Amino acid sequence: MAVPLFDTTTPLAPLRERLHAKLAELLDAGRYILGPEVAGFEADFAEYLGAGHAIGVANGTDALTLALKAMGVGPGDEVVVPSFTFYASAEAIPPTGARPVFCDVDPETFCITADTVRAVLTPRTKAVVAVHLFGNVAPVAEIAALGVPVLEDAAQAAGTTSDAGRPGSLGTAATFSFFPSKNLGCFGDGGAITTDDDDVAERCRMLRFHGSYDKTTFEHVGYNSRLDELQAAILRVQLPHLDAWADGRRAAGRHYEEAGLGELVVLPRPTPGAQPAWHLYVVRHDRADELAAALGDRGIGHKAYYRVPTHLQPAMAEWGAGVELPGTDEAARAHLAIPMSPVLDADQAAEVTAAVREALVGAAA
Ligand SMILES: Cc1ncc(COP(=O)(O)O)c(C=O)c1O
């Protein structure tokens, strides 16, 4: 039995009729930019997260740049960011005029820690981008206690929760991506910024619309970066189902544990107090590439997402050269994502686990 890396189709099947009806409604209304669907989604999403404001933007990368600028980041500043993350977490920093400063992750959780941040703080540090990687929860409060504002990159953590609250409500501001494969995905590109800070929210709204507060006077050089009505409407249909999908992702993780996967590879570890809605289920093994090839032969989806970490990417040479990050090296070398979705069942988890066992221990085991 083949098992895909992720499944974005099955969870949406029961919503098809509702989605079709919503799209028809939208065509009838004929309003496509910054209308009632965006305002409605922003209100629904802020309430879901327990955040004061949500601001819809065009994608998760713009969300990071706009949020950093709204937090006052600019030329001459430093922004701390993990290297073991999707490239956009760091790519969003230079457009503010600030420089990215790479910090390490704990390879057990794939997240930054207060210690890895403290190691790179300088008087020029203006903010820390805490990435809730793979749906885990970075320790935002511990990092904020170092005295530096935290921007959560929650692109991969919609549906996750923790004892401290949901990602998106833990830092000075947070950003989300609604790229179709995300835990909450739209049918194209989309993103959001969330914050409790009224001023940051106001500046984000201004920046997403050409640097104007009233759409008449243009006070800043801003962006054209809006979530459109169509995507917002689609997200509003899906949001009430996010918690059930998150439960499905957690159940899939338990199926892997019950199938004995932890005897074969290192399983992802939730940070203290976190209940991750695993966006990607990422295991570690010394022979990760060999395992990947063997899984491919058996029709099991897999992917090494960040084999070359961000600080070693060509575009980051100016800021990444000479940086030493042992936890990042370990995570980059040994990680492998295996199938994960809200509907991954016990049989599929057993099939994947059997394929991993066959690849690493041999057919007879
Ligand atoms: C951790 C992280 N940050 C930022 C982004 C950027 O989001 P987008 O693709 O919507 O620009 C992504 C999405 O791919 C991501 O995974």
Short mmCIF file of C-alpha atoms and ligand atoms in Angstrom, two decimals:
data_model
loop_
_atom_site.label_atom_id
_atom_site.label_comp_id
_atom_site.label_asym_id
_atom_site.label_seq_id
_atom_site.Cartn_x
_atom_site.Cartn_y
_atom_site.Cartn_z
CA MET A 1 0.00 0.00 0.00
CA ALA A 2 1.42 3.38 -1.06
CA VAL A 3 1.15 6.15 1.56
CA PRO A 4 1.43 9.78 0.35
CA LEU A 5 3.57 12.35 2.20
CA PHE A 6 0.45 14.44 2.83
CA ASP A 7 -3.22 14.39 1.89
CA THR A 8 -4.90 17.74 1.28
CA THR A 9 -7.86 16.29 -0.66
CA THR A 10 -9.60 13.83 1.69
CA PRO A 11 -10.19 16.29 4.57
CA LEU A 12 -11.79 18.79 2.15
CA ALA A 13 -14.16 16.28 0.50
CA PRO A 14 -17.02 16.78 3.02
CA LEU A 15 -16.74 20.58 2.54
CA ARG A 16 -17.10 20.64 -1.25
CA GLU A 17 -20.75 21.66 -1.32
CA ARG A 18 -20.23 24.42 1.22
CA LEU A 19 -17.19 25.67 -0.74
CA HIS A 20 -19.10 25.69 -4.03
CA ALA A 21 -21.98 27.61 -2.42
CA LYS A 22 -19.55 30.12 -0.94
CA LEU A 23 -17.84 30.73 -4.28
CA ALA A 24 -21.23 31.26 -5.95
CA GLU A 25 -22.16 33.75 -3.21
CA LEU A 26 -18.93 35.61 -3.87
CA LEU A 27 -19.54 35.80 -7.63
CA ASP A 28 -23.01 37.18 -6.93
CA ALA A 29 -21.64 39.80 -4.56
CA GLY A 30 -18.89 40.78 -7.01
CA ARG A 31 -16.54 42.09 -4.32
CA TYR A 32 -13.03 40.67 -4.47
CA ILE A 33 -10.61 42.87 -2.48
CA LEU A 34 -10.78 43.88 1.21
CA GLY A 35 -14.47 43.20 1.70
CA PRO A 36 -16.63 41.40 4.25
CA GLU A 37 -15.00 37.96 3.84
CA VAL A 38 -11.54 39.30 4.75
CA ALA A 39 -12.95 41.27 7.68
CA GLY A 40 -14.96 38.22 8.77
CA PHE A 41 -12.00 35.86 8.54
CA GLU A 42 -9.78 38.30 10.43
CA ALA A 43 -12.33 38.44 13.27
CA ASP A 44 -12.84 34.64 13.29
CA PHE A 45 -9.11 33.86 13.21
CA ALA A 46 -8.24 36.38 15.95
CA GLU A 47 -10.93 34.90 18.15
CA TYR A 48 -9.81 31.33 17.45
CA LEU A 49 -6.23 32.17 18.43
CA GLY A 50 -7.05 34.40 21.38
CA ALA A 51 -5.26 37.34 19.69
CA GLY A 52 -6.46 40.95 19.64
CA HIS A 53 -6.09 41.42 15.88
CA ALA A 54 -5.59 39.41 12.70
CA ILE A 55 -4.58 41.14 9.47
CA GLY A 56 -4.89 39.19 6.22
CA VAL A 57 -1.98 39.57 3.80
CA ALA A 58 -0.88 38.01 0.50
CA ASN A 59 1.38 35.24 1.88
CA GLY A 60 3.41 34.15 4.88
CA THR A 61 6.64 35.73 3.61
CA ASP A 62 5.11 39.21 3.26
CA ALA A 63 3.52 38.67 6.68
CA LEU A 64 6.99 38.36 8.22
CA THR A 65 8.42 41.45 6.50
CA LEU A 66 5.38 43.60 7.27
CA ALA A 67 5.23 42.46 10.89
CA LEU A 68 8.94 43.14 11.44
CA LYS A 69 8.58 46.61 9.94
CA ALA A 70 5.47 47.27 12.04
CA MET A 71 7.50 46.23 15.12
CA GLY A 72 10.00 48.96 14.25
CA VAL A 73 12.74 46.83 12.67
CA GLY A 74 14.85 48.78 10.17
CA PRO A 75 18.33 49.52 8.82
CA GLY A 76 21.15 48.89 11.30
CA ASP A 77 19.11 46.40 13.34
CA GLU A 78 19.75 42.70 13.82
CA VAL A 79 17.01 40.07 13.81
CA VAL A 80 17.76 36.64 15.28
CA VAL A 81 16.35 33.75 13.25
CA PRO A 82 16.95 29.99 13.13
CA SER A 83 18.79 28.57 10.16
CA PHE A 84 16.90 25.26 10.32
CA THR A 85 13.59 26.52 8.89
CA PHE A 86 12.04 27.27 5.53
CA TYR A 87 14.21 29.88 3.79
CA ALA A 88 11.46 32.55 3.91
CA SER A 89 11.86 32.97 7.71
CA ALA A 90 15.24 34.62 7.03
CA GLU A 91 14.55 35.94 3.53
CA ALA A 92 11.90 38.27 4.97
CA ILE A 93 14.47 40.13 7.10
CA PRO A 94 16.79 41.96 4.60
CA PRO A 95 13.86 43.80 2.93
CA THR A 96 13.40 45.63 6.27
CA GLY A 97 17.01 46.87 6.09
CA ALA A 98 18.01 44.71 9.07
CA ARG A 99 20.48 41.82 8.98
CA PRO A 100 19.57 38.23 9.83
CA VAL A 101 21.64 36.70 12.66
CA PHE A 102 21.40 32.93 12.64
CA CYS A 103 20.90 30.97 15.86
CA ASP A 104 20.88 27.25 16.56
CA VAL A 105 18.00 24.85 17.22
CA ASP A 106 17.59 21.94 19.61
CA PRO A 107 17.59 19.00 17.17
CA GLU A 108 15.22 17.08 19.48
CA THR A 109 12.43 19.67 19.04
CA PHE A 110 13.69 21.46 15.86
CA CYS A 111 13.00 24.77 17.66
CA ILE A 112 15.20 27.61 18.93
CA THR A 113 15.68 27.92 22.70
CA ALA A 114 16.40 30.79 25.09
CA ASP A 115 20.02 29.54 25.26
CA THR A 116 20.55 29.48 21.49
CA VAL A 117 19.09 32.98 21.22
CA ARG A 118 21.10 34.33 24.16
CA ALA A 119 24.29 33.13 22.46
CA VAL A 120 23.82 35.57 19.55
CA LEU A 121 22.17 38.59 21.21
CA THR A 122 23.91 41.96 20.76
CA PRO A 123 22.88 45.54 21.62
CA ARG A 124 21.66 45.81 18.02
CA THR A 125 19.18 42.89 18.33
CA LYS A 126 15.75 44.34 17.61
CA ALA A 127 13.64 41.18 17.39
CA VAL A 128 13.73 37.38 17.37
CA VAL A 129 11.85 35.30 14.81
CA ALA A 130 10.72 32.20 16.73
CA VAL A 131 9.67 29.54 14.22
CA HIS A 132 7.16 26.96 15.47
CA LEU A 133 8.73 24.44 13.13
CA PHE A 134 6.77 21.43 11.90
CA GLY A 135 3.90 22.44 14.24
CA ASN A 136 5.94 22.29 17.45
CA VAL A 137 5.98 25.33 19.78
CA ALA A 138 9.11 27.43 20.29
CA PRO A 139 9.52 28.68 23.90
CA VAL A 140 8.33 32.23 23.26
CA ALA A 141 7.98 33.36 26.89
CA GLU A 142 11.51 32.19 27.78
CA ILE A 143 12.92 34.05 24.78
CA ALA A 144 10.89 37.21 25.48
CA ALA A 145 12.25 37.09 29.06
CA LEU A 146 15.67 37.85 27.56
CA GLY A 147 14.23 41.34 26.95
CA VAL A 148 13.75 41.20 23.20
CA PRO A 149 10.45 41.29 21.24
CA VAL A 150 9.47 37.98 19.66
CA LEU A 151 7.81 37.57 16.27
CA GLU A 152 6.36 34.06 16.02
CA ASP A 153 6.63 32.43 12.60
CA ALA A 154 3.57 30.21 12.97
CA ALA A 155 3.34 29.31 9.26
CA GLN A 156 3.47 25.60 10.13
CA ALA A 157 1.58 25.70 13.43
CA ALA A 158 -2.10 26.47 12.78
CA GLY A 159 -4.14 24.14 15.00
CA THR A 160 -1.30 23.61 17.46
CA THR A 161 -1.92 24.57 21.07
CA SER A 162 0.10 24.73 24.26
CA ASP A 163 -0.30 25.34 27.98
CA ALA A 164 0.62 28.99 27.32
CA GLY A 165 -1.99 29.38 24.55
CA ARG A 166 -1.99 28.94 20.81
CA PRO A 167 0.90 29.91 18.55
CA GLY A 168 -0.22 33.24 17.17
CA SER A 169 -1.02 34.61 20.64
CA LEU A 170 2.30 34.13 22.41
CA GLY A 171 4.65 36.86 21.12
CA THR A 172 4.56 40.56 20.24
CA ALA A 173 3.17 39.49 16.87
CA ALA A 174 2.89 36.31 14.81
CA THR A 175 2.65 35.35 11.18
CA PHE A 176 0.84 32.57 9.29
CA SER A 177 0.97 31.14 5.79
CA PHE A 178 -2.15 29.68 4.18
CA PHE A 179 -0.20 27.99 1.36
CA PRO A 180 -2.41 25.08 0.23
CA SER A 181 -0.41 22.32 1.95
CA LYS A 182 -0.41 24.09 5.34
CA ASN A 183 -2.57 22.90 8.29
CA LEU A 184 -5.02 25.66 7.32
CA GLY A 185 -4.57 26.19 3.59
CA CYS A 186 -6.39 28.29 1.01
CA PHE A 187 -6.59 27.65 -2.75
CA GLY A 188 -3.60 29.80 -3.67
CA ASP A 189 -1.34 32.08 -1.64
CA GLY A 190 -2.45 33.74 1.56
CA GLY A 191 -1.15 34.80 4.95
CA ALA A 192 -1.94 36.68 8.13
CA ILE A 193 -0.34 38.66 10.93
CA THR A 194 -1.75 38.45 14.45
CA THR A 195 -1.00 40.68 17.43
CA ASP A 196 -2.45 42.09 20.63
CA ASP A 197 -0.71 45.41 20.02
CA ASP A 198 -3.11 47.98 18.52
CA ASP A 199 -0.27 50.08 17.05
CA VAL A 200 1.45 47.11 15.41
CA ALA A 201 -1.92 46.03 13.96
CA GLU A 202 -2.62 49.50 12.61
CA ARG A 203 0.84 49.71 11.00
CA CYS A 204 0.35 46.28 9.38
CA ARG A 205 -2.98 47.38 7.91
CA MET A 206 -1.28 50.50 6.57
CA LEU A 207 1.71 48.60 5.14
CA ARG A 208 -0.45 46.01 3.33
CA PHE A 209 -2.24 48.84 1.50
CA HIS A 210 0.54 50.95 -0.04
CA GLY A 211 1.51 52.69 3.19
CA SER A 212 -1.83 54.46 3.58
CA TYR A 213 -4.12 54.63 6.62
CA ASP A 214 -7.07 56.06 4.69
CA LYS A 215 -6.39 54.89 1.09
CA THR A 216 -6.17 58.55 0.08
CA THR A 217 -2.98 59.89 1.62
CA PHE A 218 0.13 57.72 1.17
CA GLU A 219 2.40 58.35 4.14
CA HIS A 220 4.85 55.45 3.73
CA VAL A 221 6.32 53.30 1.02
CA GLY A 222 4.33 50.15 1.68
CA TYR A 223 3.23 47.05 -0.19
CA ASN A 224 0.32 45.72 -2.15
CA SER A 225 -0.10 42.63 0.03
CA ARG A 226 -3.69 41.68 0.71
CA LEU A 227 -5.49 38.43 1.38
CA ASP A 228 -8.22 38.43 -1.25
CA GLU A 229 -11.93 37.83 -0.64
CA LEU A 230 -11.93 34.46 -2.40
CA GLN A 231 -9.17 33.03 -0.22
CA ALA A 232 -10.66 34.54 2.95
CA ALA A 233 -14.04 32.97 2.13
CA ILE A 234 -12.40 29.57 1.62
CA LEU A 235 -10.51 29.91 4.91
CA ARG A 236 -13.73 30.82 6.76
CA VAL A 237 -15.36 27.59 5.58
CA GLN A 238 -12.36 25.59 6.80
CA LEU A 239 -11.52 27.29 10.11
CA PRO A 240 -14.31 25.56 12.13
CA HIS A 241 -12.72 22.22 11.14
CA LEU A 242 -9.13 23.10 12.05
CA ASP A 243 -9.27 21.67 15.57
CA ALA A 244 -10.67 18.34 14.35
CA TRP A 245 -7.92 18.19 11.71
CA ALA A 246 -5.36 19.02 14.40
CA ASP A 247 -6.70 16.14 16.51
CA GLY A 248 -6.30 13.91 13.44
CA ARG A 249 -2.65 14.95 13.11
CA ARG A 250 -2.03 14.21 16.80
CA ALA A 251 -3.78 10.85 16.44
CA ALA A 252 -1.55 10.04 13.45
CA GLY A 253 1.49 10.72 15.64
CA ARG A 254 0.08 8.31 18.25
CA HIS A 255 -0.48 5.66 15.55
CA TYR A 256 3.22 5.86 14.70
CA GLU A 257 4.16 5.50 18.38
CA GLU A 258 1.83 2.53 18.83
CA ALA A 259 3.24 0.88 15.69
CA GLY A 260 6.71 0.98 17.31
CA LEU A 261 8.28 3.58 15.02
CA GLY A 262 10.17 5.02 18.00
CA GLU A 263 12.24 1.82 18.26
CA LEU A 264 13.61 2.45 14.76
CA VAL A 265 14.10 6.22 14.40
CA VAL A 266 14.11 9.26 16.71
CA LEU A 267 10.55 10.64 16.86
CA PRO A 268 9.82 14.40 17.00
CA ARG A 269 9.57 15.63 20.58
CA PRO A 270 6.95 18.23 21.61
CA THR A 271 8.43 21.12 23.59
CA PRO A 272 7.23 21.29 27.25
CA GLY A 273 3.50 22.11 27.38
CA ALA A 274 3.02 21.82 23.59
CA GLN A 275 0.28 19.78 21.90
CA PRO A 276 1.56 19.98 18.31
CA ALA A 277 -0.74 19.61 15.32
CA TRP A 278 2.16 18.10 13.36
CA HIS A 279 2.35 19.90 10.03
CA LEU A 280 5.18 17.61 8.98
CA TYR A 281 6.10 14.47 10.90
CA VAL A 282 9.86 14.63 10.92
CA VAL A 283 11.97 11.80 12.31
CA ARG A 284 15.76 11.53 12.59
CA HIS A 285 18.18 8.75 11.70
CA ASP A 286 21.89 8.59 10.92
CA ARG A 287 21.11 6.86 7.62
CA ALA A 288 18.32 9.27 6.62
CA ASP A 289 19.19 9.35 2.90
CA GLU A 290 19.39 5.56 2.71
CA LEU A 291 16.03 5.38 4.49
CA ALA A 292 14.55 7.92 2.05
CA ALA A 293 15.62 5.84 -0.96
CA ALA A 294 14.19 2.67 0.57
CA LEU A 295 10.86 4.35 1.38
CA GLY A 296 10.70 5.67 -2.18
CA ASP A 297 11.12 2.13 -3.50
CA ARG A 298 8.15 1.05 -1.36
CA GLY A 299 5.80 3.92 -2.41
CA ILE A 300 6.03 5.69 0.95
CA GLY A 301 6.07 9.50 0.73
CA HIS A 302 9.09 11.19 2.30
CA LYS A 303 11.10 14.39 2.00
CA ALA A 304 14.23 15.93 3.50
CA TYR A 305 13.04 19.53 3.64
CA TYR A 306 16.09 21.42 4.84
CA ARG A 307 19.16 19.26 4.06
CA VAL A 308 21.06 22.52 3.31
CA PRO A 309 20.14 24.89 6.15
CA THR A 310 19.32 28.51 5.45
CA HIS A 311 22.62 30.07 6.57
CA LEU A 312 24.42 27.95 3.94
CA GLN A 313 22.13 29.01 1.08
CA PRO A 314 23.94 31.12 -1.57
CA ALA A 315 21.75 34.20 -1.03
CA MET A 316 22.61 34.22 2.69
CA ALA A 317 26.40 34.14 2.23
CA GLU A 318 26.79 37.72 3.51
CA TRP A 319 25.21 36.78 6.85
CA GLY A 320 25.80 33.02 7.08
CA ALA A 321 29.50 32.66 6.32
CA GLY A 322 31.50 31.27 9.24
CA VAL A 323 28.43 30.70 11.43
CA GLU A 324 28.67 27.45 13.42
CA LEU A 325 25.43 25.76 14.45
CA PRO A 326 25.95 22.16 15.63
CA GLY A 327 22.27 21.47 16.45
CA THR A 328 21.29 22.74 13.02
CA ASP A 329 23.93 20.56 11.35
CA GLU A 330 22.58 17.50 13.16
CA ALA A 331 18.94 18.30 12.31
CA ALA A 332 19.80 19.08 8.67
CA ARG A 333 21.83 15.86 8.25
CA ALA A 334 19.48 13.40 9.96
CA HIS A 335 15.91 14.65 9.42
CA LEU A 336 13.33 13.05 7.17
CA ALA A 337 9.62 13.86 6.89
CA ILE A 338 7.36 10.85 6.57
CA PRO A 339 3.61 10.75 5.80
CA MET A 340 1.38 12.98 7.97
CA SER A 341 -2.17 14.25 7.49
CA PRO A 342 -5.37 14.69 9.50
CA VAL A 343 -6.62 11.38 8.06
CA LEU A 344 -3.52 9.17 8.35
CA ASP A 345 -4.89 6.04 10.03
CA ALA A 346 -3.43 3.18 12.07
CA ASP A 347 -3.10 0.89 9.02
CA GLN A 348 -1.12 3.50 7.11
CA ALA A 349 1.09 4.19 10.14
CA ALA A 350 1.73 0.44 10.44
CA GLU A 351 2.57 0.24 6.73
CA VAL A 352 5.06 3.12 6.99
CA THR A 353 6.58 1.65 10.15
CA ALA A 354 6.96 -1.77 8.48
CA ALA A 355 8.70 -0.11 5.53
CA VAL A 356 11.06 1.76 7.88
CA ARG A 357 11.81 -1.48 9.76
CA GLU A 358 12.50 -3.34 6.52
CA ALA A 359 14.77 -0.54 5.32
CA LEU A 360 16.79 -0.19 8.52
CA VAL A 361 16.72 -3.65 10.13
CA GLY A 362 16.04 -5.94 7.17
CA ALA A 363 13.11 -7.93 5.87
CA ALA A 364 13.53 -10.73 8.39
CA ALA A 365 13.19 -8.45 11.44
C1 LIG B 1 8.26 28.36 8.48
C2 LIG B 1 7.74 29.12 7.29
N1 LIG B 1 7.86 30.46 7.26
C3 LIG B 1 7.40 31.19 6.22
C4 LIG B 1 6.79 30.59 5.15
C5 LIG B 1 6.38 31.44 3.98
O1 LIG B 1 5.03 31.36 3.69
P1 LIG B 1 4.51 31.63 2.18
O2 LIG B 1 4.90 30.47 1.35
O3 LIG B 1 3.03 31.75 2.36
O4 LIG B 1 5.12 32.91 1.74
C6 LIG B 1 6.59 29.20 5.15
C7 LIG B 1 5.85 28.53 4.06
O5 LIG B 1 6.20 27.89 3.22
C8 LIG B 1 7.11 28.44 6.24
O6 LIG B 1 7.00 27.11 6.26
#
